[in-house]
């Protein structure tokens, strides 16, 4: 019997230098070097700062992943790397490194789609993905609703944000409330001690919006509504109930995301929902999605928080899936594509 | 293996560094066996690995035959420069061979007679520059507007010297881009001595463009 493919995965699309090792659906190593602290004072990821950090972290992080997995480069069946979407300069560091490793070790290379990798990582926790599945991917860089017919090649975009990404809204509201960057974890914590009492708007959820934007998201209006509410309090000289604002804002985001994801499952007759991306680590989205999926008999799959955020294991997981599916590897000249469409799973 | 991506010229070369102590050592002791140079400032990441593969094939060598990697460490525009340097670092790591860095401008100034200004294009109407005397760097590298580079030299070389030839008013010498042979020659002693490899440090010479956010605009009128 042929053993399952052993794949090294490299991820550098944003501010995490991730290197993972996966055998089939088994996670062997997941090493991440993050430059998030260097971006904190800028309130968002600075592309050149991220690229410089990727360069410095690349070789040590690859070595740590090999050591943790207890393998050498010669043992792997393939090298997978995020080719897009993401920050152009950051992607280039990972792809150039992956090509050098592939060339030196004489291994095939797969340039993969970051969003598809967010879906694939769930197989490390819950095993093979039933297809078709609906995937909701939410982070500081993306908010997408996808129908995954075949993770190795056929993924259909159903909707996406038309303005800010969901994670971006968390960052901006956190800043408004004087909470640190990145905004997801501190808002989640503050919300636990708050009440959902402020009726913030649900973007693109009105009947007229659902005609054209049934599966799209918008968080810009919500962000502005929170800012106006907070400022009105401040101008009136009243204290801002940070915990209540955090809870109410978080509820508005999670309500829309889970509502539309479940609606997509029902509309398409799909019984499996996967949620991934950094925002999937949020406790409220996990609870609300579970509640709504249970109500409709949908199986919810959300990987543990460490696998939801950007990492190399997700890239390795998709790479292993592609190798097992017999997908053709890429060329050593494969390009990066900062706007890579989800319809392209491997470049 | 020599790689440099500090300029629009993406360079990979397979080079033999001979030991002068050994009988039958050739002269010159640095021989370029195969070289690929493509001038395309926007495709460093796509061109370099296939070029490395091509020079290995042309030189009849396998990756495992390499004894060292020599990398131009800039200065150069950030993204392109990093593509070559991370390639060099990963190649050395994967093959467990040392990686040596050489200032990319030295790849133009090395071995040139007299006093020479080497300038490459730094974009934003600036140049990366250094001054050489008898082929040895005596000033720089630095990044400045061409008009702000005030040095006593006989001639200039590099694509930046060409681009701003009217500002510099100096006779122009080749090469236009770092030469793989010169980069190899500059690392030859380390290669022969099997010196420990280095952690490469890109010569960015500029800070990242990043500004801390100012006061937030109010959402209320
Ligand atoms: Zn992501």
Coordinates of C-alpha atoms and ligand atoms in Angstrom, one line a residue:
Chain A
X1 CA 0.0 0.0 0.0
X2 CA 1.3 3.4 -0.9
X3 CA 1.9 5.6 2.1
X4 CA 0.2 9.0 2.3
X5 CA 2.1 12.0 0.7
X6 CA 4.5 13.8 3.0
X7 CA 4.4 17.5 2.2
X8 CA 6.3 20.6 3.4
X9 CA 4.1 23.8 3.2
X10 CA 5.3 27.4 3.3
X11 CA 3.0 30.3 3.9
X12 CA 4.0 34.0 3.7
X13 CA 0.9 35.8 2.4
X14 CA 0.6 38.3 5.3
X15 CA 2.5 38.7 8.5
X16 CA 3.0 35.1 9.6
X17 CA 6.0 33.1 8.3
X18 CA 4.4 29.6 8.5
X19 CA 6.1 26.3 7.7
X20 CA 4.2 23.0 8.2
X21 CA 4.7 19.4 7.6
X22 CA 1.8 17.1 6.9
X23 CA 1.5 13.4 6.0
X24 CA -1.9 12.8 4.4
X25 CA -4.3 14.2 7.0
X26 CA -1.8 14.0 9.8
X27 CA -0.1 17.1 11.1
X28 CA 3.6 16.6 11.9
X29 CA 4.8 20.2 12.3
X30 CA 3.3 23.6 12.4
X31 CA 5.9 26.3 13.0
X32 CA 5.0 30.0 12.8
X33 CA 7.1 33.1 13.2
X34 CA 4.9 36.1 13.5
X35 CA 5.8 39.8 12.9
X36 CA 2.5 41.0 14.3
X37 CA 4.2 42.9 17.1
X38 CA 6.2 45.0 14.6
X39 CA 2.9 46.1 13.0
X40 CA 1.0 46.9 16.2
X41 CA 2.0 50.5 16.4
X42 CA 0.9 51.1 12.8
X43 CA -2.6 49.6 13.5
X44 CA -2.3 47.3 10.5
X45 CA 0.2 45.1 8.6
X46 CA 2.9 47.1 6.9
X47 CA 3.8 45.1 3.8
X48 CA 7.6 45.9 3.7
X49 CA 8.0 45.2 7.4
X50 CA 6.3 41.9 6.9
X51 CA 8.5 41.0 3.9
X52 CA 11.7 41.8 5.8
X53 CA 10.5 39.6 8.6
X54 CA 9.7 36.7 6.3
X55 CA 13.2 36.9 4.8
X56 CA 14.8 36.7 8.3
X57 CA 12.5 33.9 9.5
X58 CA 12.4 31.7 6.5
X59 CA 15.4 29.4 6.9
X60 CA 15.1 29.0 10.7
X61 CA 11.4 28.3 10.5
X62 CA 11.9 25.7 7.8
X63 CA 14.5 24.0 10.0
X64 CA 12.3 24.1 13.1
X65 CA 9.5 22.4 11.1
X66 CA 11.8 19.7 9.8
X67 CA 13.1 19.1 13.3
X68 CA 9.7 19.0 14.8
X69 CA 8.5 16.5 12.2
X70 CA 11.6 14.5 12.5
X71 CA 12.3 14.4 8.8
X72 CA 14.8 15.9 6.3
X73 CA 14.0 17.6 3.1
X74 CA 14.9 14.5 1.2
X75 CA 12.0 12.6 2.8
X76 CA 9.2 14.9 1.5
X77 CA 7.1 14.0 -1.6
X78 CA 6.4 17.6 -2.5
X79 CA 6.7 21.3 -1.5
X80 CA 3.6 23.4 -1.4
X81 CA 3.6 27.2 -1.1
X82 CA 1.0 30.0 -1.0
X83 CA 1.1 31.6 -4.5
X84 CA -1.8 34.0 -3.7
X85 CA -3.8 35.9 -2.8
X86 CA -1.9 38.1 -0.4
X87 CA 0.7 40.8 -0.1
X88 CA 2.8 40.7 -3.3
X89 CA 6.2 41.3 -1.7
X90 CA 5.5 38.9 1.1
X91 CA 4.2 36.1 -1.2
X92 CA 7.4 36.4 -3.2
X93 CA 9.7 35.6 -0.3
X94 CA 7.9 32.3 0.4
X95 CA 7.6 31.3 -3.3
X96 CA 11.3 32.1 -4.0
X97 CA 12.3 30.0 -1.0
X98 CA 10.0 27.2 -1.9
X99 CA 11.4 27.1 -5.4
X100 CA 15.0 26.9 -4.1
X101 CA 14.1 24.1 -1.7
X102 CA 12.3 22.2 -4.5
X103 CA 15.2 22.7 -6.9
X104 CA 17.8 21.7 -4.4
X105 CA 16.0 18.6 -3.2
X106 CA 14.6 17.7 -6.6
X107 CA 11.0 17.8 -5.4
X108 CA 7.8 18.9 -7.2
X109 CA 6.4 22.2 -6.2
X110 CA 2.7 23.2 -5.8
X111 CA 1.9 27.0 -5.8
X112 CA -1.5 26.9 -4.0
X113 CA -4.4 29.2 -3.3
X114 CA -4.4 30.6 0.3
X115 CA -8.1 30.4 0.6
X116 CA -8.3 26.8 -0.5
X117 CA -5.6 26.1 2.0
X118 CA -7.8 27.6 4.8
X119 CA -10.4 25.0 3.8
X120 CA -7.9 22.1 3.5
X121 CA -6.5 22.6 7.0
X122 CA -9.7 21.3 8.5
X123 CA -8.9 17.8 7.1
X124 CA -6.1 17.7 9.7
X125 CA -8.6 17.9 12.4
X126 CA -11.8 16.3 11.0
X127 CA -10.5 14.0 8.2
X128 CA -11.5 14.0 4.6
X129 CA -13.9 16.8 3.6
X130 CA -17.3 15.8 2.4
X131 CA -17.9 17.4 -1.0
X132 CA -19.6 19.6 -1.8
X133 CA -19.1 21.8 1.2
X134 CA -19.7 25.4 1.9
X135 CA -16.8 27.3 3.3
X136 CA -16.8 30.6 5.1
X137 CA -13.3 32.2 5.3
X138 CA -13.0 35.2 7.5
X139 CA -9.8 37.0 8.5
X140 CA -8.1 40.4 8.5
X141 CA -7.4 40.0 4.8
X142 CA -10.4 38.2 3.4
X143 CA -14.1 37.4 3.9
X144 CA -15.4 34.9 1.4
X145 CA -18.2 32.4 1.0
X146 CA -17.3 29.5 -1.2
X147 CA -18.8 26.3 -2.5
X148 CA -16.2 23.6 -2.5
X149 CA -17.1 20.9 -5.1
X150 CA -13.6 19.5 -5.3
X151 CA -10.9 20.8 -3.1
X152 CA -8.3 19.7 -5.6
X153 CA -9.7 21.8 -8.4
X154 CA -13.3 23.0 -8.4
X155 CA -14.2 25.8 -6.0
X156 CA -16.9 28.3 -6.8
X157 CA -17.0 31.8 -5.2
X158 CA -20.5 32.6 -3.8
X159 CA -19.8 35.9 -2.2
X160 CA -17.2 38.1 -0.6
X161 CA -16.9 41.4 1.2
X162 CA -17.6 44.5 -0.9
X163 CA -15.5 46.7 1.4
X164 CA -13.6 45.9 4.6
X165 CA -12.7 42.3 5.6
X166 CA -14.3 41.1 8.8
X167 CA -11.0 41.0 10.7
X168 CA -10.3 44.5 9.5
X169 CA -13.5 45.7 11.2
X170 CA -12.4 44.0 14.4
X171 CA -9.1 45.9 14.2
X172 CA -10.7 49.2 13.5
X173 CA -13.3 48.9 16.3
X174 CA -10.7 47.7 18.7
X175 CA -8.7 50.9 18.0
X176 CA -11.8 53.0 18.5
X177 CA -12.3 51.4 21.9
X178 CA -8.6 51.7 22.9
X179 CA -8.0 48.0 22.6
X180 CA -4.7 46.6 21.2
X181 CA -4.0 45.3 17.6
X182 CA -4.9 42.8 16.3
X183 CA -8.4 43.5 17.5
X184 CA -10.0 40.1 17.4
X185 CA -8.9 38.6 20.7
X186 CA -9.3 41.7 22.8
X187 CA -12.8 42.3 21.5
X188 CA -13.7 38.7 22.1
X189 CA -12.5 39.0 25.7
X190 CA -14.3 42.4 26.3
X191 CA -17.5 41.0 24.8
X192 CA -17.7 38.2 27.4
X193 CA -18.4 40.8 30.1
X194 CA -20.8 42.8 28.0
X195 CA -24.4 42.7 26.9
X196 CA -25.7 42.6 23.4
X197 CA -27.8 45.8 23.8
X198 CA -26.9 48.1 21.0
X199 CA -28.7 47.4 17.7
X200 CA -25.8 47.9 15.3
X201 CA -26.6 47.4 11.6
X202 CA -26.3 44.1 9.7
X203 CA -24.6 44.9 6.4
X204 CA -26.3 43.7 3.1
X205 CA -29.0 42.0 5.0
X206 CA -32.1 44.1 4.0
X207 CA -34.5 42.6 1.5
X208 CA -33.3 44.9 -1.3
X209 CA -29.6 44.1 -0.7
X210 CA -30.3 40.3 -0.9
X211 CA -31.3 40.5 -4.5
X212 CA -27.8 41.3 -5.7
X213 CA -25.7 40.7 -2.6
X214 CA -27.3 37.7 -1.0
X215 CA -23.9 36.1 -0.2
X216 CA -21.8 39.2 0.0
X217 CA -20.7 41.0 3.1
X218 CA -20.2 44.7 4.0
X219 CA -18.6 45.8 7.3
X220 CA -17.8 49.4 6.5
X221 CA -21.2 50.7 7.5
X222 CA -21.1 48.8 10.8
X223 CA -17.7 50.2 11.6
X224 CA -19.0 53.7 11.0
X225 CA -22.1 53.1 13.1
X226 CA -20.0 51.9 16.0
X227 CA -17.7 55.0 15.6
X228 CA -20.8 57.3 15.6
X229 CA -22.3 55.7 18.6
X230 CA -19.1 55.9 20.6
X231 CA -18.5 59.5 19.6
X232 CA -22.0 60.5 20.5
X233 CA -21.4 59.1 24.0
X234 CA -18.1 60.9 24.3
X235 CA -19.5 64.2 23.2
X236 CA -22.3 63.9 25.7
X237 CA -19.6 63.4 28.4
X238 CA -20.9 59.9 29.2
X239 CA -18.7 56.9 29.8
X240 CA -18.3 54.4 26.9
X241 CA -19.5 50.9 27.9
X242 CA -16.6 49.2 26.2
X243 CA -17.8 45.7 27.0
X244 CA -21.3 46.3 25.7
X245 CA -20.0 48.0 22.5
X246 CA -17.6 45.0 21.9
X247 CA -20.4 42.5 22.5
X248 CA -22.9 44.3 20.3
X249 CA -20.4 44.9 17.5
X250 CA -19.2 41.3 17.6
X251 CA -22.8 40.0 17.5
X252 CA -23.5 42.1 14.4
X253 CA -20.5 40.6 12.6
X254 CA -21.1 37.0 13.7
X255 CA -24.8 37.2 13.0
X256 CA -24.4 38.3 9.4
X257 CA -21.5 35.8 8.7
X258 CA -23.3 32.8 10.1
X259 CA -26.7 33.8 8.7
X260 CA -25.3 34.0 5.2
X261 CA -23.2 30.9 5.5
X262 CA -26.2 28.8 6.7
X263 CA -28.4 30.4 4.0
X264 CA -25.8 29.3 1.4
X265 CA -25.9 25.8 2.7
X266 CA -29.7 25.7 2.5
X267 CA -29.9 27.4 -0.9
X268 CA -27.4 24.9 -2.4
X269 CA -28.6 21.9 -0.5
X270 CA -25.2 21.4 1.1
X271 CA -24.9 19.6 4.4
X272 CA -21.4 20.6 5.5
X273 CA -20.1 24.1 6.6
X274 CA -16.4 24.7 7.1
X275 CA -15.3 28.0 8.8
X276 CA -11.7 29.1 8.6
X277 CA -9.5 32.2 8.8
X278 CA -8.4 34.2 11.9
X279 CA -11.9 35.4 12.7
X280 CA -13.0 31.7 13.0
X281 CA -11.0 31.7 16.3
X282 CA -13.7 34.1 17.7
X283 CA -15.7 32.3 20.4
X284 CA -19.0 33.9 19.4
X285 CA -18.9 33.0 15.7
X286 CA -18.1 29.4 16.8
X287 CA -21.1 29.2 19.2
X288 CA -23.5 31.0 16.9
X289 CA -22.6 28.9 13.9
X290 CA -23.0 25.7 15.9
X291 CA -26.4 26.8 17.1
X292 CA -27.7 27.6 13.6
X293 CA -26.1 24.6 12.0
X294 CA -27.7 22.3 14.6
X295 CA -31.1 23.9 13.9
X296 CA -30.9 23.0 10.2
X297 CA -29.1 19.7 10.4
X298 CA -25.9 21.0 8.9
X299 CA -22.5 19.5 10.0
X300 CA -20.2 22.3 11.2
X301 CA -16.5 21.9 10.9
X302 CA -14.2 24.5 12.5
X303 CA -10.6 23.7 13.1
X304 CA -9.0 24.6 16.5
X305 CA -8.0 28.3 16.7
X306 CA -4.2 27.7 16.0
X307 CA -5.1 26.1 12.7
X308 CA -7.6 28.9 11.7
X309 CA -5.0 31.6 11.6
X310 CA -2.5 31.7 8.8
X311 CA 0.0 28.9 9.0
X312 CA 2.2 26.5 6.9
X313 CA 0.2 23.4 7.9
X314 CA -2.8 24.5 5.9
X315 CA -0.6 24.9 2.8
X316 CA 1.0 21.5 3.5
X317 CA -2.5 20.0 4.0
X318 CA -3.7 21.3 0.6
X319 CA -0.5 20.2 -1.0
X320 CA -0.9 16.6 0.4
X321 CA -4.5 16.6 -0.9
X322 CA -3.3 17.7 -4.4
X323 CA -0.6 15.1 -4.5
X324 CA -3.0 12.4 -3.4
X325 CA -5.5 13.6 -6.0
X326 CA -2.8 13.3 -8.7
X327 CA -2.8 17.1 -9.5
X328 CA 0.0 18.2 -11.8
X329 CA 2.8 20.2 -10.0
X330 CA 3.7 23.7 -10.9
X331 CA 6.8 25.0 -12.8
X332 CA 9.9 26.5 -11.1
X333 CA 8.9 29.7 -12.9
X334 CA 5.4 29.8 -11.3
X335 CA 4.3 33.4 -10.6
X336 CA 2.8 34.9 -7.4
X337 CA -0.6 36.4 -7.8
X338 CA -1.6 38.8 -5.1
X339 CA -5.2 38.7 -6.4
X340 CA -5.3 35.0 -7.2
X341 CA -9.0 34.0 -7.8
X342 CA -10.4 31.1 -5.8
X343 CA -11.2 29.3 -9.0
X344 CA -7.5 28.6 -9.3
X345 CA -6.6 26.1 -6.6
X346 CA -3.0 25.5 -7.7
X347 CA -1.0 27.6 -10.1
Chain B
X1 CA 26.4 29.1 -7.6
X2 CA 26.3 32.9 -7.9
X3 CA 23.0 34.8 -7.7
X4 CA 22.3 38.5 -7.8
X5 CA 19.0 40.2 -8.1
X6 CA 19.9 43.7 -6.9
X7 CA 19.3 45.3 -10.3
X8 CA 16.9 44.7 -13.2
X9 CA 19.5 42.1 -14.3
X10 CA 18.5 38.7 -12.7
X11 CA 21.7 36.8 -12.7
X12 CA 22.6 33.1 -12.0
X13 CA 26.0 31.6 -12.8
X14 CA 27.7 28.3 -12.3
X15 CA 31.3 29.1 -11.4
X16 CA 34.4 27.0 -10.7
X17 CA 36.7 28.4 -8.0
X18 CA 40.0 26.6 -8.3
X19 CA 42.6 26.2 -5.5
X20 CA 45.8 27.9 -6.6
X21 CA 47.8 25.4 -4.4
X22 CA 46.6 22.4 -6.4
X23 CA 48.5 21.2 -9.4
X24 CA 46.8 22.0 -12.7
X25 CA 44.9 25.0 -11.3
X26 CA 43.9 27.2 -14.1
X27 CA 44.4 30.9 -14.5
X28 CA 42.2 32.7 -14.0
X29 CA 41.2 30.8 -10.9
X30 CA 37.6 31.8 -11.2
X31 CA 35.9 30.3 -14.3
X32 CA 32.3 31.0 -15.3
X33 CA 31.0 27.7 -16.6
X34 CA 27.5 28.8 -17.4
X35 CA 25.6 32.1 -16.9
X36 CA 22.1 33.4 -17.4
X37 CA 21.2 37.1 -17.2
X38 CA 17.7 38.4 -17.9
X39 CA 17.0 42.1 -17.6
X40 CA 13.4 42.4 -16.3
X41 CA 12.9 44.4 -13.2
X42 CA 9.5 43.0 -12.4
X43 CA 10.0 39.2 -12.7
X44 CA 12.9 38.3 -10.4
X45 CA 10.9 35.8 -8.5
X46 CA 9.8 34.0 -11.7
X47 CA 13.2 34.0 -13.6
X48 CA 15.8 33.1 -11.0
X49 CA 15.0 29.5 -10.1
X50 CA 14.7 28.4 -13.8
X51 CA 17.9 30.2 -14.5
X52 CA 19.7 28.4 -11.7
X53 CA 18.3 25.1 -13.1
X54 CA 19.5 26.1 -16.6
X55 CA 23.1 26.9 -15.6
X56 CA 23.3 23.7 -13.6
X57 CA 22.2 21.7 -16.7
X58 CA 24.5 23.6 -19.0
X59 CA 27.4 23.1 -16.7
X60 CA 26.6 19.4 -16.4
X61 CA 26.2 19.7 -12.6
X62 CA 23.6 18.5 -10.1
X63 CA 22.5 20.7 -7.1
X64 CA 24.4 18.3 -4.9
X65 CA 27.7 19.1 -6.7
X66 CA 27.6 22.7 -5.5
X67 CA 30.2 23.7 -2.8
X68 CA 28.9 27.1 -1.9
X69 CA 26.4 29.8 -2.9
X70 CA 27.5 33.4 -3.4
X71 CA 24.8 36.0 -3.2
X72 CA 24.8 39.7 -4.1
X73 CA 23.4 41.4 -0.9
X74 CA 22.5 44.7 -2.6
X75 CA 21.9 47.5 -2.1
X76 CA 18.9 47.1 -4.4
X77 CA 15.1 47.6 -4.6
X78 CA 13.7 45.6 -1.7
X79 CA 11.4 43.0 -3.4
X80 CA 13.7 42.0 -6.2
X81 CA 16.8 41.9 -3.9
X82 CA 15.0 39.6 -1.4
X83 CA 14.0 37.2 -4.2
X84 CA 17.6 36.5 -4.9
X85 CA 18.8 36.5 -1.3
X86 CA 16.1 34.1 0.0
X87 CA 16.8 31.9 -3.0
X88 CA 20.5 31.8 -2.1
X89 CA 19.8 31.2 1.6
X90 CA 17.3 28.4 1.0
X91 CA 19.6 26.8 -1.6
X92 CA 22.5 26.8 0.9
X93 CA 20.2 25.5 3.7
X94 CA 18.7 22.7 1.6
X95 CA 22.1 21.6 0.3
X96 CA 23.9 22.1 3.7
X97 CA 26.6 24.3 2.0
X98 CA 27.8 27.7 3.1
X99 CA 26.3 30.9 1.7
X100 CA 28.6 34.0 1.3
X101 CA 27.3 37.5 0.8
X102 CA 29.0 40.1 -1.4
X103 CA 28.0 43.8 -1.8
X104 CA 26.4 43.9 -5.2
X105 CA 28.0 47.2 -6.2
X106 CA 31.4 45.4 -5.7
X107 CA 30.4 43.2 -8.5
X108 CA 30.6 46.3 -10.8
X109 CA 33.6 48.0 -9.1
X110 CA 35.8 45.0 -8.5
X111 CA 39.1 45.1 -10.4
X112 CA 38.5 48.4 -12.1
X113 CA 41.5 50.7 -12.4
X114 CA 41.6 54.3 -11.1
X115 CA 38.9 56.0 -9.1
X116 CA 35.4 54.9 -10.1
X117 CA 31.8 55.8 -9.0
X118 CA 29.5 52.8 -9.2
X119 CA 25.8 53.8 -9.2
X120 CA 22.7 51.6 -9.7
X121 CA 19.1 52.7 -10.1
X122 CA 17.4 53.0 -6.7
X123 CA 14.1 54.2 -8.2
X124 CA 12.4 57.3 -6.7
X125 CA 15.0 59.4 -8.7
X126 CA 17.8 58.1 -6.5
X127 CA 20.9 55.9 -6.9
X128 CA 22.6 53.3 -4.8
X129 CA 26.3 54.3 -5.0
X130 CA 29.8 53.5 -3.9
X131 CA 33.3 54.7 -4.8
X132 CA 36.2 52.4 -5.7
X133 CA 39.9 53.1 -5.9
X134 CA 41.9 50.5 -7.7
X135 CA 38.9 48.2 -7.6
X136 CA 38.5 48.4 -3.9
X137 CA 35.5 50.1 -2.3
X138 CA 36.5 53.2 -0.3
X139 CA 33.2 54.9 0.2
X140 CA 29.6 53.7 0.4
X141 CA 27.3 52.0 -0.2
X142 CA 24.7 54.7 0.2
X143 CA 21.5 55.9 -1.4
X144 CA 21.0 59.5 -2.6
X145 CA 19.7 61.8 -5.3
X146 CA 22.3 61.8 -8.1
X147 CA 23.0 65.5 -7.7
X148 CA 23.8 64.9 -4.0
X149 CA 26.6 62.4 -4.8
X150 CA 29.7 64.6 -4.7
X151 CA 32.8 62.5 -5.2
X152 CA 36.3 62.8 -6.8
X153 CA 36.4 60.1 -9.5
X154 CA 37.6 59.5 -13.0
X155 CA 34.7 57.5 -14.4
X156 CA 31.4 55.9 -13.5
X157 CA 29.8 52.5 -14.1
X158 CA 26.4 50.9 -13.5
X159 CA 22.9 51.4 -14.8
X160 CA 22.4 54.3 -12.4
X161 CA 25.5 56.0 -13.7
X162 CA 24.1 55.6 -17.2
X163 CA 20.6 56.8 -16.4
X164 CA 21.9 60.0 -14.7
X165 CA 24.9 60.4 -17.0
X166 CA 24.0 64.1 -17.5
X167 CA 24.0 64.8 -13.8
X168 CA 27.3 63.0 -13.2
X169 CA 29.1 64.2 -16.3
X170 CA 31.6 61.3 -16.1
X171 CA 32.9 58.9 -18.8
X172 CA 30.9 55.6 -18.5
X173 CA 32.6 52.3 -18.2
X174 CA 31.1 48.7 -18.3
X175 CA 29.7 46.7 -16.7
X176 CA 26.1 48.0 -16.4
X177 CA 25.1 45.3 -13.8
X178 CA 27.0 43.3 -11.2
X179 CA 29.2 40.6 -12.9
X180 CA 28.8 37.1 -11.6
X181 CA 32.5 36.5 -12.2
X182 CA 33.4 39.5 -10.0
X183 CA 31.1 38.4 -7.2
X184 CA 32.6 34.9 -7.3
X185 CA 36.1 36.3 -7.3
X186 CA 35.3 38.4 -4.2
X187 CA 34.1 35.3 -2.3
X188 CA 36.8 33.0 -3.7
X189 CA 39.0 33.1 -0.6
X190 CA 36.1 32.2 1.6
X191 CA 35.1 29.4 -0.8
X192 CA 38.6 28.0 -0.9
X193 CA 39.0 28.2 2.8
X194 CA 35.6 26.5 3.3
X195 CA 34.8 29.4 5.7
X196 CA 31.6 29.1 7.8
X197 CA 28.5 30.3 5.9
X198 CA 26.9 33.6 6.8
X199 CA 23.5 34.7 7.7
X200 CA 22.7 37.0 4.8
X201 CA 21.7 40.6 5.6
X202 CA 20.1 42.6 2.8
X203 CA 21.5 46.1 2.3
X204 CA 18.2 47.9 2.2
X205 CA 19.7 51.3 3.1
X206 CA 16.1 52.6 3.4
X207 CA 13.5 52.2 6.1
X208 CA 10.2 50.6 5.2
X209 CA 7.5 53.1 4.2
X210 CA 5.3 53.0 7.2
X211 CA 3.6 55.7 9.1
X212 CA 2.0 55.3 12.5
X213 CA -1.7 56.3 12.2
X214 CA -2.6 59.8 13.2
X215 CA -5.7 60.9 15.0
X216 CA -8.8 59.2 13.8
X217 CA -11.2 61.2 11.7
X218 CA -14.4 61.7 13.6
X219 CA -17.4 59.8 12.2
X220 CA -19.9 62.5 13.4
X221 CA -20.0 65.8 11.5
Ligands
LIG1 ZN1 -5.6 33.8 5.7

